[in-house]
Coordinates of N, CA and C in Angstrom, one line a residue:
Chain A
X226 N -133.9 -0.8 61.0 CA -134.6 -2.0 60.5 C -135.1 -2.8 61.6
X227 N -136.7 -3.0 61.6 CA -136.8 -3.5 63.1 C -137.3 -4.9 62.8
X228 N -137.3 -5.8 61.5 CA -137.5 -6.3 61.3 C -139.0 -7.0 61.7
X229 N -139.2 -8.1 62.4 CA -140.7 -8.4 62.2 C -141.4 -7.8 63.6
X230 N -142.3 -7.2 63.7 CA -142.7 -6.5 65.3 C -144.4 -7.0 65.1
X231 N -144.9 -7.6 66.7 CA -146.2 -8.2 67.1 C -146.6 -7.0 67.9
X232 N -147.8 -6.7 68.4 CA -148.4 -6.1 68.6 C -149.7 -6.6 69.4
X233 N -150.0 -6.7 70.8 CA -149.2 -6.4 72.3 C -148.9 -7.9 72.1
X234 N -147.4 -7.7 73.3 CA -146.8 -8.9 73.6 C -147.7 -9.7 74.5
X235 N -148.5 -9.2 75.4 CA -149.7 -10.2 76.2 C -151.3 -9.7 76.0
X236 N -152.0 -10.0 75.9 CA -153.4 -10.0 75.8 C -154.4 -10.9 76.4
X237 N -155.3 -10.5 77.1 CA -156.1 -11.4 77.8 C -157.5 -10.8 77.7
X238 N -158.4 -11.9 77.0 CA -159.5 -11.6 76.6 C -160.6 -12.5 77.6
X239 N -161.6 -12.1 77.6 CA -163.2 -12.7 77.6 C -163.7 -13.3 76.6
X240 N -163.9 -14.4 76.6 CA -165.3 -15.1 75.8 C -165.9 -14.9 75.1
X241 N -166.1 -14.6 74.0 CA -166.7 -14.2 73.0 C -165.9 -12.7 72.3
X242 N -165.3 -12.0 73.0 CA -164.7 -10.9 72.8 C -164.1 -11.1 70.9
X243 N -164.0 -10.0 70.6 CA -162.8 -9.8 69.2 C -161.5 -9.2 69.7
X244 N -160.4 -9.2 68.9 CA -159.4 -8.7 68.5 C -158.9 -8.6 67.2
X245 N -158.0 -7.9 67.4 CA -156.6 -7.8 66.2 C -155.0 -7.9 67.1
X246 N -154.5 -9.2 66.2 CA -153.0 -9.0 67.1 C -152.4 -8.5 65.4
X247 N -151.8 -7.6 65.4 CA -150.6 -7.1 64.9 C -149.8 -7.7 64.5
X248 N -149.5 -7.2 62.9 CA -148.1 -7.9 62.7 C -146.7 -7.0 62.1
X249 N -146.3 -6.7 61.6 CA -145.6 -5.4 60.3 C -144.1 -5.7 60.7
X250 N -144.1 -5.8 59.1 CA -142.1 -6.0 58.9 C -141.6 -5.3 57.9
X251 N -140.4 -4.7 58.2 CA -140.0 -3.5 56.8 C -139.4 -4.1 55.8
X252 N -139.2 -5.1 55.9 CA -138.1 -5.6 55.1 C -138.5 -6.0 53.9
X253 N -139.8 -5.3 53.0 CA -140.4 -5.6 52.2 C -140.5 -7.3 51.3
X254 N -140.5 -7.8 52.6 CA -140.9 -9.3 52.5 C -142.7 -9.6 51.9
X255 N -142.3 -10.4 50.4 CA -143.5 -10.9 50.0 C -144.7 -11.8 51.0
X256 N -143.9 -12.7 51.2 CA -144.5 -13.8 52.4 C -144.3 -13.3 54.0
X257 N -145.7 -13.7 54.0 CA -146.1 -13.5 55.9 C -147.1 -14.9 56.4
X258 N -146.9 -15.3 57.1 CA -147.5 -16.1 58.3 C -148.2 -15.8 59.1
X259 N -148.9 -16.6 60.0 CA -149.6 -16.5 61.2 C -149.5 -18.1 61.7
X260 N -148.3 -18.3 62.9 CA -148.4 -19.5 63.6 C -149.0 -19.5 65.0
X261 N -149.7 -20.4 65.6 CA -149.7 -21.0 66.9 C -148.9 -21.8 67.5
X262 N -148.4 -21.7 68.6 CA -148.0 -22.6 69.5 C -148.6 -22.9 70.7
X263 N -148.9 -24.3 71.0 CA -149.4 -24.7 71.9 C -148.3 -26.0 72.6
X264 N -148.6 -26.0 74.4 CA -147.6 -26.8 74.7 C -147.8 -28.3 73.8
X265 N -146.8 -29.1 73.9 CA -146.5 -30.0 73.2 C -147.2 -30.1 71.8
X266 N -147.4 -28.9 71.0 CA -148.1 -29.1 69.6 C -147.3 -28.7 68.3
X267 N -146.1 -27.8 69.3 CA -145.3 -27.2 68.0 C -146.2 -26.2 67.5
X268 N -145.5 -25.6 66.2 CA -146.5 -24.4 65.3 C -147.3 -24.9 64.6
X269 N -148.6 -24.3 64.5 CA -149.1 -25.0 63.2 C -149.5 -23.6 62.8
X270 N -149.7 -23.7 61.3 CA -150.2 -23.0 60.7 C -151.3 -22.3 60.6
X271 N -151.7 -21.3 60.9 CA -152.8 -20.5 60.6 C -153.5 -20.1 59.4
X272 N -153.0 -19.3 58.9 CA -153.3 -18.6 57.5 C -151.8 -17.7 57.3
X273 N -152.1 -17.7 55.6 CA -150.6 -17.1 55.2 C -150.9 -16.3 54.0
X274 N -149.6 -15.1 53.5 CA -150.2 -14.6 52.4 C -148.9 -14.3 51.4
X275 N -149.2 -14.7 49.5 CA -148.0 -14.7 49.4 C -147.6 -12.9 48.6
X276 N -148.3 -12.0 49.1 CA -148.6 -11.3 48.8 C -149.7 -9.8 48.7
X277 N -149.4 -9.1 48.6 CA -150.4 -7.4 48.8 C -151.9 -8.4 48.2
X278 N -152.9 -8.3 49.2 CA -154.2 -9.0 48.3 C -154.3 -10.3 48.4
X279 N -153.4 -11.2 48.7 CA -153.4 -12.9 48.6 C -152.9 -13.3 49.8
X280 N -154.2 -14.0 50.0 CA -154.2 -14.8 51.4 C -154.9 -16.2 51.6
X281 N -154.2 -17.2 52.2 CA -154.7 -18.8 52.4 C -155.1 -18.9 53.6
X282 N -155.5 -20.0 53.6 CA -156.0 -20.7 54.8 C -155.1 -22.1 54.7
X283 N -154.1 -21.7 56.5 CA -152.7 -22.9 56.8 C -153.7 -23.9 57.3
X284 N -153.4 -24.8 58.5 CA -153.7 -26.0 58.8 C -155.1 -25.6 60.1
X285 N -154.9 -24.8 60.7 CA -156.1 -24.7 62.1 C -156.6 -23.2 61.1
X286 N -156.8 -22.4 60.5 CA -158.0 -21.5 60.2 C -159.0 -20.9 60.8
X287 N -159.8 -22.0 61.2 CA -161.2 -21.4 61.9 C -161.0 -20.8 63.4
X288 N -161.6 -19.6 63.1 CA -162.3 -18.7 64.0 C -161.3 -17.6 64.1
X289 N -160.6 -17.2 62.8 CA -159.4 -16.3 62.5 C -159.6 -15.7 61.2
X290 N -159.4 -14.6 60.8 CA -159.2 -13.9 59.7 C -158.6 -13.2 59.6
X291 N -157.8 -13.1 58.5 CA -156.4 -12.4 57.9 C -157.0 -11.6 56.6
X292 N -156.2 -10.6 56.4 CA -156.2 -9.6 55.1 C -154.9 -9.0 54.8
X293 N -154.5 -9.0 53.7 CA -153.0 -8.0 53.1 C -153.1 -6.8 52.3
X294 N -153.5 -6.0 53.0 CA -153.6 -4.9 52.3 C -152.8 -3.9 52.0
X295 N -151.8 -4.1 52.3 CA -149.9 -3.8 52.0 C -149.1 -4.7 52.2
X296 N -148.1 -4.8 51.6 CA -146.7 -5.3 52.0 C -146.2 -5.6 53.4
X297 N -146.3 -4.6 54.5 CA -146.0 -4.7 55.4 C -146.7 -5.3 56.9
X298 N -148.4 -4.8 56.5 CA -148.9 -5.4 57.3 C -150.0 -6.4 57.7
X299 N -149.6 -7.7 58.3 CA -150.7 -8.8 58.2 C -151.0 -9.5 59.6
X300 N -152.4 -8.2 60.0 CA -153.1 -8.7 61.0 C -153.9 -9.9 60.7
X301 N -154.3 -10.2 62.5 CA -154.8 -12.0 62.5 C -155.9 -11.1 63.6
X302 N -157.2 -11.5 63.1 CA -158.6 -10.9 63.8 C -158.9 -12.3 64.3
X303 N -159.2 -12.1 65.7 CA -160.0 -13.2 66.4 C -161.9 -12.7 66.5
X304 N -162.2 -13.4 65.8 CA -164.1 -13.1 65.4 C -164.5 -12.7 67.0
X305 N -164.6 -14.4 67.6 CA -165.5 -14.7 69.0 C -164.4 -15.2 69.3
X306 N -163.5 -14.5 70.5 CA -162.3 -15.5 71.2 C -163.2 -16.6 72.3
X307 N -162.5 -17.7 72.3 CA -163.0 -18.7 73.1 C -161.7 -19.2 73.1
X308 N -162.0 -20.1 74.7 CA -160.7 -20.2 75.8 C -159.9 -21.1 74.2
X309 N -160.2 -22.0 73.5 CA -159.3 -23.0 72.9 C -158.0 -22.2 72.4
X310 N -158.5 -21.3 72.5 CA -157.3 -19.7 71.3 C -156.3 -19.2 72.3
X311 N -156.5 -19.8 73.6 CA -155.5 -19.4 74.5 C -154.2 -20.1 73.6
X312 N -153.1 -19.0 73.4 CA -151.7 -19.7 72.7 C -151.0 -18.8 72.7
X313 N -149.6 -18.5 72.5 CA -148.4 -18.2 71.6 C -148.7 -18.2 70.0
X314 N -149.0 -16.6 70.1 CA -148.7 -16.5 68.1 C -147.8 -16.2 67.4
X315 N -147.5 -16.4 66.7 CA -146.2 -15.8 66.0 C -146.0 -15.9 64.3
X316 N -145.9 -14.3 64.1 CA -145.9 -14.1 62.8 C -144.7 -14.3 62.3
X317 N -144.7 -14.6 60.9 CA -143.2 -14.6 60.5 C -143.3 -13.9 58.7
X318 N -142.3 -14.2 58.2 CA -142.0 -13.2 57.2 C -141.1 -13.5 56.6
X319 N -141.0 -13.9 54.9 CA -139.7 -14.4 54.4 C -139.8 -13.6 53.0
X320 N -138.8 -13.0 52.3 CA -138.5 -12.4 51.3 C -139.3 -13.0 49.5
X321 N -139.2 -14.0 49.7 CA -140.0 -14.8 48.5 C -139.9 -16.1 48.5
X322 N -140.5 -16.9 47.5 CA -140.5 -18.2 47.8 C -139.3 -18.8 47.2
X323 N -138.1 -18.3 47.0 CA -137.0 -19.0 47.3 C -136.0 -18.5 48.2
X324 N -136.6 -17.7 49.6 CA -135.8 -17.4 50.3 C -135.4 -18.6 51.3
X325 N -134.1 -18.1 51.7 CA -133.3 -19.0 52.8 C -134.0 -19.3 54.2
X326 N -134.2 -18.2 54.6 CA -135.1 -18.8 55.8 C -136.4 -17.6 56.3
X327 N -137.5 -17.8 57.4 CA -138.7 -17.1 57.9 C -137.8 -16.3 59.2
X328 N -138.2 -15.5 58.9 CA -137.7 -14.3 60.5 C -139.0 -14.1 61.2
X329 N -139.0 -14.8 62.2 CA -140.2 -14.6 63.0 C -140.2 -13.7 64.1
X330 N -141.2 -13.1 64.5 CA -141.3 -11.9 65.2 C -141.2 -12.4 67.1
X331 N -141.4 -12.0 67.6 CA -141.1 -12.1 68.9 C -142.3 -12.8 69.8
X332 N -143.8 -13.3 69.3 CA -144.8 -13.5 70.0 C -145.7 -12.7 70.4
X333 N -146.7 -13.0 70.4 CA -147.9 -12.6 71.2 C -148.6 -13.6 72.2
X334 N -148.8 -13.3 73.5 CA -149.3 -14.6 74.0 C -150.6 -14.3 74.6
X335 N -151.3 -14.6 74.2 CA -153.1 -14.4 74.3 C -153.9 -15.5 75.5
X336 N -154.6 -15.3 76.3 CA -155.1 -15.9 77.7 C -156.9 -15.4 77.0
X337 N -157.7 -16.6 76.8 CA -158.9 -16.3 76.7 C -159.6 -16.9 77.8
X338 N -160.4 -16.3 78.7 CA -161.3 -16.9 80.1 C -162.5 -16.8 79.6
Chain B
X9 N -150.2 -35.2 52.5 CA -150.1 -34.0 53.5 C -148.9 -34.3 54.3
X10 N -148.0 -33.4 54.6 CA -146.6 -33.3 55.2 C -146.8 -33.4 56.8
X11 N -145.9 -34.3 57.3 CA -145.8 -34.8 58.9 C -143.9 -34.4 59.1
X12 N -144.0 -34.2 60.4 CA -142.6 -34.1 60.7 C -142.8 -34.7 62.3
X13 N -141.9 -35.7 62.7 CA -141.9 -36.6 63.6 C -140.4 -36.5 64.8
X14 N -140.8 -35.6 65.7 CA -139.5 -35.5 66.6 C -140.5 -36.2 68.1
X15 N -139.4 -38.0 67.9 CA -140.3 -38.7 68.8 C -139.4 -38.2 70.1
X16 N -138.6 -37.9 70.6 CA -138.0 -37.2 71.6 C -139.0 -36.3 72.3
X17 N -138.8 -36.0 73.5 CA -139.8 -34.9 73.9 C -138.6 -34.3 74.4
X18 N -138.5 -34.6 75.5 CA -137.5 -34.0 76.7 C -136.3 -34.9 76.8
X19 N -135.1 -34.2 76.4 CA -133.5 -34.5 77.0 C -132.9 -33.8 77.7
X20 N -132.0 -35.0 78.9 CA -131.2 -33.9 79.6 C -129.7 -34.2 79.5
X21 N -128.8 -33.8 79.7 CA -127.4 -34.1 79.1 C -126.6 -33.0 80.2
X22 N -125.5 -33.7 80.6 CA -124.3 -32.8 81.7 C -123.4 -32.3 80.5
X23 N -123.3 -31.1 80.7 CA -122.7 -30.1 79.7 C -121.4 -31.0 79.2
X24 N -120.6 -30.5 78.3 CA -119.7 -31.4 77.3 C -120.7 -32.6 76.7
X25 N -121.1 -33.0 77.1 CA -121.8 -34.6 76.6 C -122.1 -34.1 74.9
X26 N -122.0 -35.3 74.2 CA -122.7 -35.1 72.8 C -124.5 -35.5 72.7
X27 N -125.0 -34.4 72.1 CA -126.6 -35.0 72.0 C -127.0 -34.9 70.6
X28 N -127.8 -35.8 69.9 CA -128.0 -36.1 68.9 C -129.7 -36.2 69.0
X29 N -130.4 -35.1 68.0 CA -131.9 -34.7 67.9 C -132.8 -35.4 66.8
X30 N -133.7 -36.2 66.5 CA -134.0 -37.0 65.9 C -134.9 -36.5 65.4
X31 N -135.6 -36.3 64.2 CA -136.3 -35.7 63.2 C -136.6 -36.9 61.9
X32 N -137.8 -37.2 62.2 CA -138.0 -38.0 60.7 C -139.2 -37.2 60.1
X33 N -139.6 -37.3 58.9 CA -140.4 -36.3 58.3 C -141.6 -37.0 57.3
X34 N -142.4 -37.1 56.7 CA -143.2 -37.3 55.6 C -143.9 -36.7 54.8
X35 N -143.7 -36.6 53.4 CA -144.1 -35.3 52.7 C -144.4 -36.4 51.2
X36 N -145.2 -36.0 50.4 CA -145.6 -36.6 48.6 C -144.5 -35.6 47.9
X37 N -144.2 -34.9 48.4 CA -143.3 -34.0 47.6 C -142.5 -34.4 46.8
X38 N -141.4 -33.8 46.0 CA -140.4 -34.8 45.2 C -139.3 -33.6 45.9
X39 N -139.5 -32.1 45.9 CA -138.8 -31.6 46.3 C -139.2 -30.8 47.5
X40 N -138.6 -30.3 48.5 CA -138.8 -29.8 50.1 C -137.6 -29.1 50.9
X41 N -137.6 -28.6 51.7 CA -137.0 -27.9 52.3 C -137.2 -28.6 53.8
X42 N -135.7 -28.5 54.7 CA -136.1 -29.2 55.8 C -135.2 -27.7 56.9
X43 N -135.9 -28.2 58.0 CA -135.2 -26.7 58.5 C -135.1 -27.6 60.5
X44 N -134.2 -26.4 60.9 CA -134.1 -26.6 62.2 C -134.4 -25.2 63.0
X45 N -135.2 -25.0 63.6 CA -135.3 -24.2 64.8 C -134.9 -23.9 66.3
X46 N -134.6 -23.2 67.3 CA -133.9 -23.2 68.4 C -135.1 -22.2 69.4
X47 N -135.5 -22.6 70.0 CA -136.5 -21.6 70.7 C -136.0 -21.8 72.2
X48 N -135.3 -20.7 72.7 CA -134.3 -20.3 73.9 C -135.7 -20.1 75.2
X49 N -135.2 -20.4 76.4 CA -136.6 -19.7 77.0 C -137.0 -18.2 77.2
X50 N -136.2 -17.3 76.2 CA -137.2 -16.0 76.2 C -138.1 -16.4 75.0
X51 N -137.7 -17.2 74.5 CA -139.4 -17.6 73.9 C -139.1 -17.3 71.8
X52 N -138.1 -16.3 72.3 CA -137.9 -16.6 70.1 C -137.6 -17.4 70.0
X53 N -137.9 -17.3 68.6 CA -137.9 -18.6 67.6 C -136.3 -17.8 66.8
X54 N -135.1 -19.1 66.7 CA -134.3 -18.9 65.9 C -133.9 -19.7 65.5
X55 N -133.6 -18.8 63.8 CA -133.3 -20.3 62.3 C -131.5 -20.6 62.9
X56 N -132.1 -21.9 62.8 CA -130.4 -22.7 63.0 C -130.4 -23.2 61.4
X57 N -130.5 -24.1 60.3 CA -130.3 -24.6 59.4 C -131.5 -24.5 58.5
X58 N -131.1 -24.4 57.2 CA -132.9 -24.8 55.7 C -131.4 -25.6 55.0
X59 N -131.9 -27.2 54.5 CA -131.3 -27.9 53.8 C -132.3 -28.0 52.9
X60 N -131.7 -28.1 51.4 CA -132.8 -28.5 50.4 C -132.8 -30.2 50.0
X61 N -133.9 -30.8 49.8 CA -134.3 -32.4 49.8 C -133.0 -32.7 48.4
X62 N -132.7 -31.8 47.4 CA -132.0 -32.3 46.8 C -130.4 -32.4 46.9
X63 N -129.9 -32.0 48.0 CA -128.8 -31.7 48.5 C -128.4 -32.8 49.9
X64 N -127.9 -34.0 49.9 CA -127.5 -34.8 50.7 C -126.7 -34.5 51.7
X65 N -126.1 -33.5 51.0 CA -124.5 -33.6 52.1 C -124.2 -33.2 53.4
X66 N -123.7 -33.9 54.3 CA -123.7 -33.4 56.0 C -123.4 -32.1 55.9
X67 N -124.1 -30.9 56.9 CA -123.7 -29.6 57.3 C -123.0 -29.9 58.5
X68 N -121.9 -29.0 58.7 CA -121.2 -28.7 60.1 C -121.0 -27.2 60.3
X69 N -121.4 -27.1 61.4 CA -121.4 -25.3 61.6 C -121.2 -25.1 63.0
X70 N -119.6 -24.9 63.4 CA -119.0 -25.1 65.0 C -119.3 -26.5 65.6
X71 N -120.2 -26.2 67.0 CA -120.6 -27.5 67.2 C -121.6 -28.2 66.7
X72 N -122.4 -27.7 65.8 CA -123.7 -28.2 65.5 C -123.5 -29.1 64.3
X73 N -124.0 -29.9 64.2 CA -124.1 -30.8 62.3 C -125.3 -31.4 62.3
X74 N -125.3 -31.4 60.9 CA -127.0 -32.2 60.8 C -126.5 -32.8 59.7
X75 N -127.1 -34.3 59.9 CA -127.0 -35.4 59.1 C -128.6 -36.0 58.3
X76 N -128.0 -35.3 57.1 CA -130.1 -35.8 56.0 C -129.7 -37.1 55.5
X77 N -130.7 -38.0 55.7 CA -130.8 -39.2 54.7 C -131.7 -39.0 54.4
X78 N -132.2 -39.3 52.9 CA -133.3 -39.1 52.3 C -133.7 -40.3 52.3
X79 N -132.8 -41.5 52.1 CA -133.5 -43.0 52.4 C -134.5 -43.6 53.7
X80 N -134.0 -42.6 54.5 CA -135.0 -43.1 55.9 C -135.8 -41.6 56.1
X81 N -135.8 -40.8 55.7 CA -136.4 -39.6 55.7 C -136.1 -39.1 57.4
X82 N -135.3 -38.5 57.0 CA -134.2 -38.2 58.5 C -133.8 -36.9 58.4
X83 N -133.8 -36.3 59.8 CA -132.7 -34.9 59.2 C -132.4 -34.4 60.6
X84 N -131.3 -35.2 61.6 CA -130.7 -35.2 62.6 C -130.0 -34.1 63.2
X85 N -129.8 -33.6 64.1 CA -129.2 -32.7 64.6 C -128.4 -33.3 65.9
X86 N -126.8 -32.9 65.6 CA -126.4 -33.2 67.0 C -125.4 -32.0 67.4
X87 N -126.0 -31.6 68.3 CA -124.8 -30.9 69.5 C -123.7 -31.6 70.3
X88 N -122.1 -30.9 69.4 CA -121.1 -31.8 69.8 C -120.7 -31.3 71.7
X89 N -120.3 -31.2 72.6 CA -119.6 -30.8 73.7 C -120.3 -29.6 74.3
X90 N -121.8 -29.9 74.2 CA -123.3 -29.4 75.1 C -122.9 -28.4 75.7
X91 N -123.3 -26.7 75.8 CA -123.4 -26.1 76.6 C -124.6 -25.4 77.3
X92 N -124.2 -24.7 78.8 CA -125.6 -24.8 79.2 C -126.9 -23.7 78.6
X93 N -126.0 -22.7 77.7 CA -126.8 -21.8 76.4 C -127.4 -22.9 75.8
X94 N -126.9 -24.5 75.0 CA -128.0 -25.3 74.5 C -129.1 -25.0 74.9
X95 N -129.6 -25.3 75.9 CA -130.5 -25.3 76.7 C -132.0 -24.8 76.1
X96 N -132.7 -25.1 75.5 CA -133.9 -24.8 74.8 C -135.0 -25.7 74.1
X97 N -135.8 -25.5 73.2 CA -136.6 -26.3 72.9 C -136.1 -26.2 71.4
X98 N -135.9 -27.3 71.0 CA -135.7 -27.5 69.3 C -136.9 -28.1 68.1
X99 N -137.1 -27.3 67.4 CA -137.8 -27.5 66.5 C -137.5 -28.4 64.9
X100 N -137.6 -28.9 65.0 CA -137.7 -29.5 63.1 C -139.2 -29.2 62.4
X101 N -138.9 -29.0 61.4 CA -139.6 -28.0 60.3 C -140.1 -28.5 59.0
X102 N -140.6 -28.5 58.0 CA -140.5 -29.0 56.9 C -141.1 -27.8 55.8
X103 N -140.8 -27.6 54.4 CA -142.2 -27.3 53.7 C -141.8 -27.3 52.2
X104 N -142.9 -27.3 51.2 CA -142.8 -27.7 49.9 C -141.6 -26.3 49.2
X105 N -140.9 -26.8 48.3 CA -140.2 -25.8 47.8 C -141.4 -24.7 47.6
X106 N -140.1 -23.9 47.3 CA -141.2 -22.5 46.8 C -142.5 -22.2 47.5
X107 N -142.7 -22.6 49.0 CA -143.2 -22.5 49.9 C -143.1 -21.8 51.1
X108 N -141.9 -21.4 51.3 CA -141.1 -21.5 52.4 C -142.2 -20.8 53.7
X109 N -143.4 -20.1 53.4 CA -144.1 -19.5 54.2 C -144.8 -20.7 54.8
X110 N -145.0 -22.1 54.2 CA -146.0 -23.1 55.0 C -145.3 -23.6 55.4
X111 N -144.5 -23.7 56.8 CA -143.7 -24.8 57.5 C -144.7 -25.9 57.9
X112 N -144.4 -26.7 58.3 CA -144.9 -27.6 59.1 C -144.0 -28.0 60.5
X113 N -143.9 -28.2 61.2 CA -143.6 -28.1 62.7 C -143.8 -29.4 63.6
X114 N -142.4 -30.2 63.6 CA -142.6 -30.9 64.8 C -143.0 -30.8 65.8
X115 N -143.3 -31.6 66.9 CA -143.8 -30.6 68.4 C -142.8 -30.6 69.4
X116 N -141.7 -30.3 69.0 CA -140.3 -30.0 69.5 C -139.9 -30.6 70.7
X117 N -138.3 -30.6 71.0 CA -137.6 -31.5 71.7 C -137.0 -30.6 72.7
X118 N -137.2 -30.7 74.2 CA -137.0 -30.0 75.1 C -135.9 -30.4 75.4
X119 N -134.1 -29.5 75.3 CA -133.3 -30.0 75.7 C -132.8 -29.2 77.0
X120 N -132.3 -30.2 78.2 CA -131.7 -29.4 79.2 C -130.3 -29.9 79.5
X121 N -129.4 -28.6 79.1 CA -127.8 -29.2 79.2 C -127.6 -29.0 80.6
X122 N -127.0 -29.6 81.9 CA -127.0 -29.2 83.4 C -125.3 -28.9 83.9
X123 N -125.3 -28.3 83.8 CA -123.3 -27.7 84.2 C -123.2 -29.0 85.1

């Protein structure tokens, strides 16, 4: 059980560039996340999904796109990276919406020049 | 729209000392979930406490307790006899029941316990 796994731990992009950071949890968790951290900003929310096919838009959104096309996996697509996206991301993942608490994955920390 | 308010930034405390983490929150909600996080410097994130808005009662768990008032919208943390493992960034949390995937996120309290 490897519970929540990100996918690379460091990344450093160019300007305008795309990606995909990775997310996948086995623990056949309904709910997934995508947070940011920034110094002194705490997490905020990205986009979240409560389910295979169902996906929101959290508090910062733009210039990100998410899709759930299974249970386990919920990549975060950077369109055009631009330096603002330099952060700590971090997926998380909780069993349903009256679970006890989010098991968050380990980070990704992304550098955009 | 939900706010969570940890006006502390940075504490430092000589190991044993008691420290007490301050968390006030704001939400329209009627019901909510309040949580505490621990982020060590390898950088995870770990759940320390989820209290539900309808449940008053002080938690104690070893040295740690957290004290909710729902009257001042509060949900305190204090580390009893500091050790230098304390040592991390602490998070307060919030989100609407049946939510639990939308936290919302203070901008956390940098504690440093010093032997």
């Amino acid at each position: 059980n490897a519970g929540v796994t990100q996918t690379p731990k460091f990344q450093v992009l160019k300007t305008g560039q795309s990606m995909t950071l990775q997310c996948a949890q086995d623990m056949n968790h309904e709910y997934m996340s995508w947070y940011r951290q920034d110094p002194g900003m705490g997490l905020r929310l990205i986009h979240y999904s409560v389910g295979a096919g169902i996906t929101d838009q959290g508090e910062v959104p733009n210039g990100y796109n998410v899709s759930r096309s299974t249970t386990e996996d919920f990549p975060l697509r950077l369109l055009s990276a631009a330096p603002s996206q330099t952060s700590v991301y971090f997926c998380a993942s909780s069993r349903d919406r009256a679970s006890y608490e989010q098991y968050f994955g380990p980070g990704t920390r992304l550098t955009v020049t | 729209a939900q706010k969570v308010t940890q006006a502390q930034t940075e504490i430092s405390v000589v190991e044993k000392e008691d420290v007490t983490l301050d968390c006030v929150y704001e939400t329209r909600d009627t019901t909510y979930y309040l949580f505490w996080y621990k982020q060590p410097p390898s950088g995870e994130l770990v759940f320390l406490i989820r209290r539900n808005s309808f449940d008053e009662q002080n938690e104690i768990s070893g040295r740690y307790s957290w004290n909710f008032q729902k009257s001042t919208s509060s949900f305190n943390f204090t580390i009893t006899a500091s050790q230098v493992v304390d040592s991390a960034v602490y998070f307060c949390a919030l989100s609407p029941t049946g939510a639990n995937s939308k936290l919302t996120f203070g901008k956390g309290i940098t504690l440093s316990v010093r032997p």
